Coordinates of C-alpha atoms in Angstrom, one line a residue:
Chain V
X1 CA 23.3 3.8 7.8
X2 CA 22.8 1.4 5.1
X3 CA 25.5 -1.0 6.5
X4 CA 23.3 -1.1 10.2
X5 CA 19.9 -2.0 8.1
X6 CA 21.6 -4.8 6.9
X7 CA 22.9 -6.0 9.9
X8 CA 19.6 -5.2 11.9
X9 CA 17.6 -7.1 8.9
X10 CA 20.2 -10.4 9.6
X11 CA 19.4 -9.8 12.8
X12 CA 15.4 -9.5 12.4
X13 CA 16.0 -12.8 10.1
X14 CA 17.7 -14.8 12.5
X15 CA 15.0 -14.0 15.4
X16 CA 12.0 -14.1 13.2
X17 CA 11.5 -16.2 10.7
X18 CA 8.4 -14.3 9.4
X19 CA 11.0 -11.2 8.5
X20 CA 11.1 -11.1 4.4
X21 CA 13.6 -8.3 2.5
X22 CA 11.7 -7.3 -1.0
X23 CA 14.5 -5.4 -2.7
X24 CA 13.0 -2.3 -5.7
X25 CA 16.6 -3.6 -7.3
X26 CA 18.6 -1.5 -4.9
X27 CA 20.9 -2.5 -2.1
X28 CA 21.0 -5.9 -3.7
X29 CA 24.8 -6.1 -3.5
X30 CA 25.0 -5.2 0.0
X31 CA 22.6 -8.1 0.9
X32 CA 24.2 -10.5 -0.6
X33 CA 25.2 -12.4 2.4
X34 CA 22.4 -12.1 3.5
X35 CA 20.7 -13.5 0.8
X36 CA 22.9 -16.3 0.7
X37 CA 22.2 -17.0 4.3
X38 CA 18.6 -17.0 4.1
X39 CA 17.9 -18.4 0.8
X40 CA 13.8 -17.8 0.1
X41 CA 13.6 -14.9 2.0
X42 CA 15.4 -12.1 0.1
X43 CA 13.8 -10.8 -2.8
X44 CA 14.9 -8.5 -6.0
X45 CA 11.8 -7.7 -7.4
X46 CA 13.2 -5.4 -9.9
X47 CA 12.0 -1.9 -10.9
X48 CA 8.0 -2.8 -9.7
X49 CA 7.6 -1.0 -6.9
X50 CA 4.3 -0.7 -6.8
X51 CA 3.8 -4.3 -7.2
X52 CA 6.6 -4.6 -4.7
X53 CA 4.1 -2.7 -2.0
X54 CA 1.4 -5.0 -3.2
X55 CA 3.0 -8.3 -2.8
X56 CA 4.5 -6.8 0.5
X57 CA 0.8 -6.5 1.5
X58 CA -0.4 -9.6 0.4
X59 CA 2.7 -11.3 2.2
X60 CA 1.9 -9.3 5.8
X61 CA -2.0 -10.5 5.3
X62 CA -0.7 -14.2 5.0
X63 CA 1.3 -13.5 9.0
X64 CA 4.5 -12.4 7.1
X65 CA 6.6 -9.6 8.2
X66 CA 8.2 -8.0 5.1
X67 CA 10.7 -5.3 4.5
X68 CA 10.6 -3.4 1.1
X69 CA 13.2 -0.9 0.6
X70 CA 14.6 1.1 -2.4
X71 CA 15.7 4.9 -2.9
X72 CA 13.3 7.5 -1.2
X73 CA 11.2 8.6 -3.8
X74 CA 10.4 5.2 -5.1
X75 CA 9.4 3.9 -1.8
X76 CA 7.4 7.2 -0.7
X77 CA 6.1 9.2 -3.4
X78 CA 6.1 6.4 -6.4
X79 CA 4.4 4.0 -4.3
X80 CA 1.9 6.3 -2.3
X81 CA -1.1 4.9 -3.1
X82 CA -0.4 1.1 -2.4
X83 CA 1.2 2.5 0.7
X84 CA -1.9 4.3 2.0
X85 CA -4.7 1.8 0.9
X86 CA -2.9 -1.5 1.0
X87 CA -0.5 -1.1 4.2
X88 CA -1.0 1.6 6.2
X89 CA -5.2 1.3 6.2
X90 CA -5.2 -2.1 6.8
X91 CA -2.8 -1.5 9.1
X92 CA -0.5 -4.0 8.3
X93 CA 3.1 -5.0 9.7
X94 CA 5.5 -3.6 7.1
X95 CA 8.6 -1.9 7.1
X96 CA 9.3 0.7 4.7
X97 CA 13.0 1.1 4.7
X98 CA 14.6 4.3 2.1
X99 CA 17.8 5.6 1.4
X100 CA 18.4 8.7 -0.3
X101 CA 16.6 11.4 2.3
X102 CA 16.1 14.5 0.7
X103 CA 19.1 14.6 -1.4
X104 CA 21.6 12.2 -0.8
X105 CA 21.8 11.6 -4.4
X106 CA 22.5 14.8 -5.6
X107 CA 24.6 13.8 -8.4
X108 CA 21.5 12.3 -9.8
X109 CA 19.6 15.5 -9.6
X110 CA 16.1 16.0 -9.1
X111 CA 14.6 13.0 -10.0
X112 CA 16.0 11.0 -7.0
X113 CA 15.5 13.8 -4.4
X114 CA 12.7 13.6 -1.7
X115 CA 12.2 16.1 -0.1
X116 CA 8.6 15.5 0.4
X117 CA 8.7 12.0 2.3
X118 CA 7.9 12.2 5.6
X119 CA 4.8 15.0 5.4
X120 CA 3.5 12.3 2.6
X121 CA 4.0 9.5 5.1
X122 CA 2.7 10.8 8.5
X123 CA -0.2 11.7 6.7
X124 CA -1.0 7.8 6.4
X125 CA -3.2 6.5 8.9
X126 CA -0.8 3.5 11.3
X127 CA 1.8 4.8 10.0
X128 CA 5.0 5.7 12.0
X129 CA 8.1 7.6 10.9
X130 CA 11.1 7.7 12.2
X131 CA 13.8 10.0 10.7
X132 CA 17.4 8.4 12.8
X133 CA 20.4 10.2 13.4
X134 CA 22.1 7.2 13.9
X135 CA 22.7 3.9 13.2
X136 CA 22.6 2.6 16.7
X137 CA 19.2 4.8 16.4
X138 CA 17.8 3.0 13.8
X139 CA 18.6 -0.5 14.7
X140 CA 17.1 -0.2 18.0
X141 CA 13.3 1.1 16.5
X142 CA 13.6 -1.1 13.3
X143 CA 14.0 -3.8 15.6
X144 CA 10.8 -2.5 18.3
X145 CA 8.4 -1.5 15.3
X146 CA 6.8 -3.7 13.1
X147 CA 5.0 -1.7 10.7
X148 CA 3.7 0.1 9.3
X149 CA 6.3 1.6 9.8
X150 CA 9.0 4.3 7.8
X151 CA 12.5 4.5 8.4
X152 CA 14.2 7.3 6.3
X153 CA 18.1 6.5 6.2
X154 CA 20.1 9.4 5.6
X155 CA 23.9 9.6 4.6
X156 CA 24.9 11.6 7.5
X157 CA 25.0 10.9 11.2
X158 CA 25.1 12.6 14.3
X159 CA 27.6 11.7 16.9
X160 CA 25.8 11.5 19.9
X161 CA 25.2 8.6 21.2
X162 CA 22.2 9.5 23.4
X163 CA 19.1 9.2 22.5
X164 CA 17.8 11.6 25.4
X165 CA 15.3 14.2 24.0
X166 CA 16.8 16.9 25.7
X167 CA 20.6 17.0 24.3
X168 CA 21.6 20.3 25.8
X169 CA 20.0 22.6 28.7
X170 CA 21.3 26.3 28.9
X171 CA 18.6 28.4 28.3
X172 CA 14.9 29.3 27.5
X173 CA 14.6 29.2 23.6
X174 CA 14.1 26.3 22.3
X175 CA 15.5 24.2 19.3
X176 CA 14.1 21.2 17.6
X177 CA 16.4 19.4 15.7
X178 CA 15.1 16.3 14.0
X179 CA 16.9 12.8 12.8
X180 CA 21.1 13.7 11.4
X181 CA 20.5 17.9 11.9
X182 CA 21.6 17.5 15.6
X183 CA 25.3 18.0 14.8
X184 CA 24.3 21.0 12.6
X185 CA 22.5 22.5 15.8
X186 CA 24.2 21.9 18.9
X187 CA 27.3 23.3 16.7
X188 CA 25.5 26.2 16.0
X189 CA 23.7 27.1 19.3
X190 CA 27.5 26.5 20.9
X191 CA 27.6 29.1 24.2
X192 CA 23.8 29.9 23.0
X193 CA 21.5 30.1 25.9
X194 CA 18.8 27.7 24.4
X195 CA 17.6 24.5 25.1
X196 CA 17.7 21.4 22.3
X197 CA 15.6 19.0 22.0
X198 CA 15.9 15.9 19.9
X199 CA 13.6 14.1 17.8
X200 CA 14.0 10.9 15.6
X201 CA 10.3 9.9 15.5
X202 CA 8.3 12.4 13.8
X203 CA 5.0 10.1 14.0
X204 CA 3.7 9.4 16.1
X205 CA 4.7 12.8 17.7
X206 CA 5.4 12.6 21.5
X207 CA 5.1 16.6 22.0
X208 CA 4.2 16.2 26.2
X209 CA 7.6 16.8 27.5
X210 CA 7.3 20.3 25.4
X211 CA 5.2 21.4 27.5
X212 CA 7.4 21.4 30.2
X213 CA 10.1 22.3 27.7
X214 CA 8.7 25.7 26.9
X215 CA 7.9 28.7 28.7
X216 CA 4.7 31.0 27.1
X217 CA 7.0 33.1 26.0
X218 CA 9.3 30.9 24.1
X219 CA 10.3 31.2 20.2
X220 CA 10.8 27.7 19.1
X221 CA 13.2 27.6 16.1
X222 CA 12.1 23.7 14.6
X223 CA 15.5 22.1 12.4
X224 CA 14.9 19.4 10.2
X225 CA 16.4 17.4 7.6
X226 CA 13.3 17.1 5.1
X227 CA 10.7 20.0 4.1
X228 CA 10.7 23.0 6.5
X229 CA 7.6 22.8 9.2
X230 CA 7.1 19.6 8.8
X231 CA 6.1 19.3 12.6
X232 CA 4.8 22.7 12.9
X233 CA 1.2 21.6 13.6
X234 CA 2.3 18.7 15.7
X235 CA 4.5 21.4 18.0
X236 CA 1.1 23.7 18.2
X237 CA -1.2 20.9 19.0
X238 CA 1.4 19.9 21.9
X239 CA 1.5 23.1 23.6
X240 CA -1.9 24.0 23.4
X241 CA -1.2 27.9 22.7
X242 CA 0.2 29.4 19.4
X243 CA 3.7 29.7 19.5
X244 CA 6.3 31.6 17.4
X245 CA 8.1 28.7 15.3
X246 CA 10.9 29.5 12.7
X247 CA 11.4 26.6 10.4
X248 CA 14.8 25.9 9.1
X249 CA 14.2 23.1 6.5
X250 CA 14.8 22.5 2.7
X251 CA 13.0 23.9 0.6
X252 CA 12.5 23.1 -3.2
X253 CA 15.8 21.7 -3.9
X254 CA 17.3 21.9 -7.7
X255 CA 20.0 21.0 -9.5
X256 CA 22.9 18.4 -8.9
X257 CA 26.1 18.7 -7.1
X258 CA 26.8 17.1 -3.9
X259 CA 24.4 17.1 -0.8
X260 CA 26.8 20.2 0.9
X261 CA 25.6 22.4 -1.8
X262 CA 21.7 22.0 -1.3
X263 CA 22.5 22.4 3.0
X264 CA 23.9 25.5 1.5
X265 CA 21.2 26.4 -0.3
X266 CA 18.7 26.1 1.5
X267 CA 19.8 27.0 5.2
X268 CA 21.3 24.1 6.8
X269 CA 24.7 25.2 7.6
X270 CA 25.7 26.1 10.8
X271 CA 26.2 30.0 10.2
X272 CA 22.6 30.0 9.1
X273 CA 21.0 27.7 12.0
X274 CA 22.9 30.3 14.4
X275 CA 21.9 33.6 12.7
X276 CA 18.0 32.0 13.2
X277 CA 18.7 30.8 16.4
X278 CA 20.0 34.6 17.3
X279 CA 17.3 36.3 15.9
X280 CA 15.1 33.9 18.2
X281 CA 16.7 34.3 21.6
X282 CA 14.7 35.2 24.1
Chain H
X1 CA -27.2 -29.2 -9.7
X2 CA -27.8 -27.5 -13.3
X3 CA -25.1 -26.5 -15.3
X4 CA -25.8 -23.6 -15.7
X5 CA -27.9 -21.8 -12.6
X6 CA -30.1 -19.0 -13.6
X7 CA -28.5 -15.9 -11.4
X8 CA -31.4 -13.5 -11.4
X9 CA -32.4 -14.2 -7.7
X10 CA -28.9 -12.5 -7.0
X11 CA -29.3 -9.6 -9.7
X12 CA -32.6 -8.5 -7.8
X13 CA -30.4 -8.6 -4.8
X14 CA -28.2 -6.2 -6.0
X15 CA -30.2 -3.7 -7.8
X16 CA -32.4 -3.4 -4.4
X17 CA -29.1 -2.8 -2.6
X18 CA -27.8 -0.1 -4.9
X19 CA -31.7 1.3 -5.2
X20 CA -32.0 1.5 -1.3
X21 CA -28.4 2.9 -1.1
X22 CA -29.0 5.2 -3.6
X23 CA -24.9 3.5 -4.5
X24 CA -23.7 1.1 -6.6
X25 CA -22.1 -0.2 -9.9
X26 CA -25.0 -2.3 -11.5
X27 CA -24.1 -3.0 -14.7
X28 CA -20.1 -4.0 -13.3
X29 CA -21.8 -6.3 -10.7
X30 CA -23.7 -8.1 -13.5
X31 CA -21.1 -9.2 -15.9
X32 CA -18.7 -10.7 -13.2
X33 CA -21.6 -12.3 -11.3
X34 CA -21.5 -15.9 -13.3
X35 CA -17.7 -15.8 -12.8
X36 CA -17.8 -15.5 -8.8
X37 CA -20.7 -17.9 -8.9
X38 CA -18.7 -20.5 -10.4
X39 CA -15.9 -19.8 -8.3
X40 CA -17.8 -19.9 -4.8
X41 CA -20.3 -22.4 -5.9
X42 CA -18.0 -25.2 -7.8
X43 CA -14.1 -24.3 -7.3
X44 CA -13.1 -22.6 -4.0
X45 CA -12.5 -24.1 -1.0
X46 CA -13.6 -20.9 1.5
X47 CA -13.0 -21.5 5.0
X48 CA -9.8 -22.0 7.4
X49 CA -6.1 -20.9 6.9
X50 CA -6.0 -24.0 4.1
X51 CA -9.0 -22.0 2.1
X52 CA -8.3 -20.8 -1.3
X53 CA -7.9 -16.8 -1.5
X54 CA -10.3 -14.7 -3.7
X55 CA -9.6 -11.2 -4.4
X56 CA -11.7 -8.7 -6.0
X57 CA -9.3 -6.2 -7.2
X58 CA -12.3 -4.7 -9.9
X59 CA -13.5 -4.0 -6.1
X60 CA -16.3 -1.4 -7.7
X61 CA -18.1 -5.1 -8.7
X62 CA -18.6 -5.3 -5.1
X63 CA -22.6 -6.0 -4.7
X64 CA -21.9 -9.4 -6.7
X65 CA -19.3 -10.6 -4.6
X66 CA -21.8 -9.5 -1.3
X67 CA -24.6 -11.4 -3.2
X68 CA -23.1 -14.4 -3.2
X69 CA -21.7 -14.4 0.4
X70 CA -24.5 -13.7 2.2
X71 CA -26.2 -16.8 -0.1
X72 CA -23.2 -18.8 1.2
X73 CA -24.0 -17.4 4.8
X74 CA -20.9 -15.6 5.1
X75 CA -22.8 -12.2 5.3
X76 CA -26.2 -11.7 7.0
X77 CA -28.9 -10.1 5.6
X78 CA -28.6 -7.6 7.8
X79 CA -24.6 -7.1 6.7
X80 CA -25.9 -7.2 2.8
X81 CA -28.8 -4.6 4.1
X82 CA -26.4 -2.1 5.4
X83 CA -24.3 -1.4 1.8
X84 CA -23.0 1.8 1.6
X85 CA -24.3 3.1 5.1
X86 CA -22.0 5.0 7.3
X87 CA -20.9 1.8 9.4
X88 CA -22.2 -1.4 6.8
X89 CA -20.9 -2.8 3.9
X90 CA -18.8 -0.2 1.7
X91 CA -19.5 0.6 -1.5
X92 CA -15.7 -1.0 -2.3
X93 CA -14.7 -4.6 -0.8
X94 CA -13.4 -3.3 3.1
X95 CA -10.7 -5.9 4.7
X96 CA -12.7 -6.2 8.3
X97 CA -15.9 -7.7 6.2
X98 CA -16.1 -11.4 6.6
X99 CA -15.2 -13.1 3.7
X100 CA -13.1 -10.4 1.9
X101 CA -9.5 -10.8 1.9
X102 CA -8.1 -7.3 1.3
X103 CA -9.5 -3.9 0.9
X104 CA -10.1 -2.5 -3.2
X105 CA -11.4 -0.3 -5.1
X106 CA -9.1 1.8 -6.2
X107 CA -8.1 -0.5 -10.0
X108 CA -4.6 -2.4 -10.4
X109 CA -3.6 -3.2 -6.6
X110 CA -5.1 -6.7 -6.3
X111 CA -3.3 -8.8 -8.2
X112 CA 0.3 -7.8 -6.6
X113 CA -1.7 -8.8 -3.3
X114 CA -2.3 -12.0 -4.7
X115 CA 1.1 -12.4 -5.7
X116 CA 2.5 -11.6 -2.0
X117 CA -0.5 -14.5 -0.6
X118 CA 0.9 -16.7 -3.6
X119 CA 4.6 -16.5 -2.6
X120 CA 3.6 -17.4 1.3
X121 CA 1.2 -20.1 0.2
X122 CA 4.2 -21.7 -1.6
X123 CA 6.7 -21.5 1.1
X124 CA 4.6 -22.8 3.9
X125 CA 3.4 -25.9 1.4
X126 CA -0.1 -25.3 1.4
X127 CA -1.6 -26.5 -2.4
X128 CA -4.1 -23.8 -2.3
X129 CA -5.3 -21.2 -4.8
X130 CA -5.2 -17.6 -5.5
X131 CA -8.2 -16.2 -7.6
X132 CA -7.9 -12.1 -9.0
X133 CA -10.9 -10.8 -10.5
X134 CA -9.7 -8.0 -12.5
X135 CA -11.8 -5.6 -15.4
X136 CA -10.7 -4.7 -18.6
X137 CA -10.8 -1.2 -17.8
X138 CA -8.3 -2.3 -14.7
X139 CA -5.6 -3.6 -17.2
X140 CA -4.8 -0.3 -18.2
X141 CA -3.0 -0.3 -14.8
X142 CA 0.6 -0.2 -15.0
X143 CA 1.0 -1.7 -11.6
X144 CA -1.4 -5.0 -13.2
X145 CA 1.7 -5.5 -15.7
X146 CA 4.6 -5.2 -13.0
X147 CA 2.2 -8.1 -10.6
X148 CA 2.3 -10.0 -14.0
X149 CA 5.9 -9.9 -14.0
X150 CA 6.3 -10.6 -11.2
X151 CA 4.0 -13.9 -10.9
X152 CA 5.3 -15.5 -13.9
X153 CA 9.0 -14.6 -12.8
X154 CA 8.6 -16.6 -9.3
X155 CA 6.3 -19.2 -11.5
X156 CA 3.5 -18.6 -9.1
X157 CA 1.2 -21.7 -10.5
X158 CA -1.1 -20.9 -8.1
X159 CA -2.8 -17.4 -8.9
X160 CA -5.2 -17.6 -11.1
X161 CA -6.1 -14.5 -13.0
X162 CA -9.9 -13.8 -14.4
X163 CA -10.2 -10.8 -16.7
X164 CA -13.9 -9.6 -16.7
X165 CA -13.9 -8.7 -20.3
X166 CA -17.4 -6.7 -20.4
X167 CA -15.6 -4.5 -23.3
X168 CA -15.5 -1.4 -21.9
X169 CA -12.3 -0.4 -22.8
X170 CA -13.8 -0.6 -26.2
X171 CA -14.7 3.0 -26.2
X172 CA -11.7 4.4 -24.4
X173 CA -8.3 2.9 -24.3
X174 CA -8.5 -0.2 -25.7
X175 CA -6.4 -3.4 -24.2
X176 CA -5.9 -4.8 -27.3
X177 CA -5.6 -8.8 -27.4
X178 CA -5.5 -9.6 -23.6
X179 CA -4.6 -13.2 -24.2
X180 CA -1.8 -12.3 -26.3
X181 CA -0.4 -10.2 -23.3
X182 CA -0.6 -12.3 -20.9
X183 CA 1.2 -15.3 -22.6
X184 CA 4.2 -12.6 -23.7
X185 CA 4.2 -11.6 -19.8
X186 CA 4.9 -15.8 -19.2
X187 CA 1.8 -16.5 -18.0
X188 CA -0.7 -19.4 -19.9
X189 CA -4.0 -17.7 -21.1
X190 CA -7.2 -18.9 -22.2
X191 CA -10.4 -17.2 -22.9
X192 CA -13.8 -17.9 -22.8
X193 CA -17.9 -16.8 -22.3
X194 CA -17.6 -15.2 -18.8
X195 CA -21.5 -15.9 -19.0
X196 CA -21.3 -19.4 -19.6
X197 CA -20.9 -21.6 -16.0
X198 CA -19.7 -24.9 -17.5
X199 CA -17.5 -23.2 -19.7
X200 CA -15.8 -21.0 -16.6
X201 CA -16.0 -24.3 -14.6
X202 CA -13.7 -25.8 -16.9
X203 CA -11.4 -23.6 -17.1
X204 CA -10.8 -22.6 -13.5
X205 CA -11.0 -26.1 -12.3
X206 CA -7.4 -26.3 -13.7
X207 CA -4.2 -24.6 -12.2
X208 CA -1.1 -23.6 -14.3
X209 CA 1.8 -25.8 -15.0
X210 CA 4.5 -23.7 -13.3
X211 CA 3.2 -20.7 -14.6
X212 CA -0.1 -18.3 -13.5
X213 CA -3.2 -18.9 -15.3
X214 CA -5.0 -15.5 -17.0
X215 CA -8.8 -16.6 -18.0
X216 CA -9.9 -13.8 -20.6
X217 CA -14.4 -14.4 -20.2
X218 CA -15.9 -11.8 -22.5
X219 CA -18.9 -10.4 -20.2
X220 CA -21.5 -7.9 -21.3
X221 CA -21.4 -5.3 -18.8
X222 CA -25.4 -5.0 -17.7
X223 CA -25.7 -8.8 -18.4
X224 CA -29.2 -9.5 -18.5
X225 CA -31.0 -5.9 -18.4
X226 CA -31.5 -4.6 -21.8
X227 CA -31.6 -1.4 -20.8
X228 CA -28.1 -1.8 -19.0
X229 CA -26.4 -4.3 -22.1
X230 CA -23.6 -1.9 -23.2
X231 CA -24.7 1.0 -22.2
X232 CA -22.3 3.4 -20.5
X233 CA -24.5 5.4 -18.8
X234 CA -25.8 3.3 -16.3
X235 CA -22.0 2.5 -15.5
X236 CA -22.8 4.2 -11.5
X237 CA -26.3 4.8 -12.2
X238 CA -29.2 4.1 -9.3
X239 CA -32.5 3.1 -11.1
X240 CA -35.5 5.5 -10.7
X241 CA -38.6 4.2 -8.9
X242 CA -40.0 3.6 -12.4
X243 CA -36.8 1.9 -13.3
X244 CA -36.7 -0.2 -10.6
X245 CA -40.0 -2.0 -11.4
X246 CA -39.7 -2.7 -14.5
X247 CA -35.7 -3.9 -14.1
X248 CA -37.1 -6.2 -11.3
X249 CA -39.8 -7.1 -13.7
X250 CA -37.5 -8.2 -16.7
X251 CA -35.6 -10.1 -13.8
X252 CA -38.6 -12.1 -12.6

């Protein structure tokens, strides 16, 4: 996905000539081009990211529409405090672009996971979040939302195209799969009688076409690519009525290795996701 | 217009608003209040997208800054009446309140702000200022030192830093020669009496040569209340009735 934000950020340039990229010195290589392009409006900032969230601020206050983007952690978590008081209270037009996700960088262990990001981030008042499953996905609500806004770039897709919330219709139970875990799930409820639903904004949460969704009766099993239950209280609020939800989610990732072996431990494979699903069905 | 313009009118101000609000840094308000005098009264130019830009990032100095903009008119009387009620002024500078430029209060966020207004002031041509009142305290603040960076590295000539020095890092973690720091980070320092108007005047009239400008004024926090001078327990403290008096008394 990295490859489609630096297209769609060419694309914001040439449309927009209030678009500016602040760069945490990451993805500077990538952008080269478009550095080179549009000299004065990309930015290496170096290892301040704080100060990069600052300055970001102080350039949306002045009309501006920056970009700031660096590995998760150091756009979420490092930053949070700028984030909440200087962009997302004063509800300013900023992107907030990461890559990483939860642990994309496993190699690097624990230090460069995150985990955490989007509870942290729809907590922030303005602030949406959108978790794409693809790169066509992203491009179309980087370009539609100004900020302030969080896009959380994973390393994997998913390979459907559509982004129609309901991606399969069989059966009464229902699955949530959020952002790149829709491969995961429709692979796993394969010949299951349940209904998927999709989600690739977390925040704000459109929940009314649950109600609909889901029968009284329904267990909801809720798939997602960040900490499990992330959108438990967002599902409840929805449907108005407590609901059975079993969260399939990471949880508490250590060590290195490559991403496979953190899906592994922590649940999201497709055996697992099935055996939940199957112990769900209605 | 004298050189040097006796302030107390504005100190009463503020102690009645903290006493009313039962809210308030007194002592902080007092030792920056001759350096935003100078700056509103003799420097900035305030209104219109070709204004200069002041931010407050020691935001907890707030009651001098609202002092001096309802005297300019920018805030009512009413506005200045309302600090720290549910719906008025807050207790920390609010973006929404006429006249301030960005919320603060929580130490260290302003002066990347300023940076950010500096780098747009630059590319649209406008040969205005950026002004960043900052405390001592504040400088412990890593993210002050990355801004620092930062504004010297894109030779942001413009932003103009002012360090309320009122010491009171003195007895905690001390900052150590400020000026020193600030000319290592590539920026051009001074310092001065952050009491004394023709002093400040001087120094702030000048931007940097293709670097940012830190001005170190040594303050005493509580400038002008005995009681207060130095005295770390009246950091957040709200005068008693008795208090009140005779502080409004030795302000007469």
């Amino acid at each position: 996905m990295r490859g489609q934000f630096v297209k769609s950020t060419e694309n914001l340039m040439e449309h927009d000539s209030r678009v500016m990229l602040l760069l945490g010195d990451i993805s500077v290589w990538p952008f080269r081009h478009v550095r080179t392009k549009y000299p004065g409006r990309v930015f290496n900032l170096g290892v301040c990211e704080q100060a990069m969230a600052g300055a970001a601020a102080g350039l949306a206050l002045e009309g501006y529409r920056p970009i700031i983007h660096s590995i998760a952690p150091f756009v979420t978590e490092r930053i949070y405090e700028q984030v909440k008081v200087d962009i997302a209270y004063q509800n300013l037009p900023v992107r907030i672009v990461s890559i990483g996700a939860s642990y994309d960088y496993a190699a690097s262990g624990y230090t460069h996971f995150c985990p955490g990001d989007v509870a942290i981030m729809k907590a922030l008042p303005n602030m949406a979040v959108v978790v794409p499953g693809t790169a066509q996905e992203f491009d179309y609500f980087f370009q539609a939302l100004e900020g302030p806004a969080y896009f959380r770039l994973a390393s994997q897709c998913h390979h459907h195209g559509s982004m129609a919330r309901i991606a399969v219709n069989r059966g009464p139970t229902v699955v949530i799969a959020v952002g790149p875990t829709l491969d995961l799930v429709l692979e796993a409820a394969r010949d299951l009688p349940v209904t998927v639903v999709y989600y690739a904004v977390v925040a704000p949460f459109d929940g009314k076409d649950l109600n609909w969704i889901c029968r009284d009766d329904d267990h909801i099993v809720l798939v997602e690519p960040y900490n499990a239950g992330g959108l438990v209280l967002e599902i409840q609020e929805a449907l108005h009525r407590p609901v059975k939800i079993t969260c399939v989610g990471v949880r508490n990732p250590k060590g290195a290795g490559w991403p496979q072996d953190h899906d592994t431990a922590t649940g999201l494979t497709v055996e697992n996701v099935r055996k939940v699903i199957e112990q769900n069905l209605a | 217009m004298d050189r040097d313009t006796n302030l107390n009118h504005l100190k009463r101000q503020i102690v009645q608003c903290a006493y009313d609000a039962h809210e308030g840094h007194i002592p902080s308000s007092f030792s920056a209040l001759d350096i935003l005098w100078v700056l509103y009264d003799r420097i900035m130019r305030l209104e219109g997208p070709k204004r200069d830009r002041f931010i407050l990032s020691k935001g907890h100095a707030a009651l001098a800054l609202y002092v001096i903009l309802a005297e300019r008119g920018i805030l009512s009387a009413a506005e200045l009446n309302s600090f720290a009620t549910y719906a008025g002024l807050a207790g920390h500078p609010d973006l929404g309140t006429p006249g301030i430029e960005t919320t603060t209060g929580s130490l260290g966020h302003g002066l990347a702000i300023g940076v950010g207004m500096a780098m747009c002031l630059r590319w649209r041509g406008i040969n205005r200022r950026v002004f960043v009142l900052m405390g001592d305290g504040e400088c412990n603040e890593g993210a002050v030192w990355e801004a620092a960076l930062l504004a010297a590295h894109q030779r942001l000539d413009s932003v103009t830093c002012i360090v309320d020095h009122n010491h009171s890092t003195d007895l905690k973690v001390g900052v150590g020669d400020l000026t020193a720091k600030f000319r290592a980070f590539g920026w051009q320092a001074r310092e001065t009496d952050g009491h004394c108007h023709s002093s400040l005047q001087r120094l702030l009239a000048r931007p940097g040569f293709y670097m940012p400008t830190a001005i170190i004024a040594h303050t005493t926090k509580g400038h002008g209340v005995e009681r207060m001078e130095g005295n770390p327990e009246w950091h957040h403290k709200v005068p008693t009735a008795e208090e009140y008096e005779e502080i409004m008394e030795e302000l007469a």
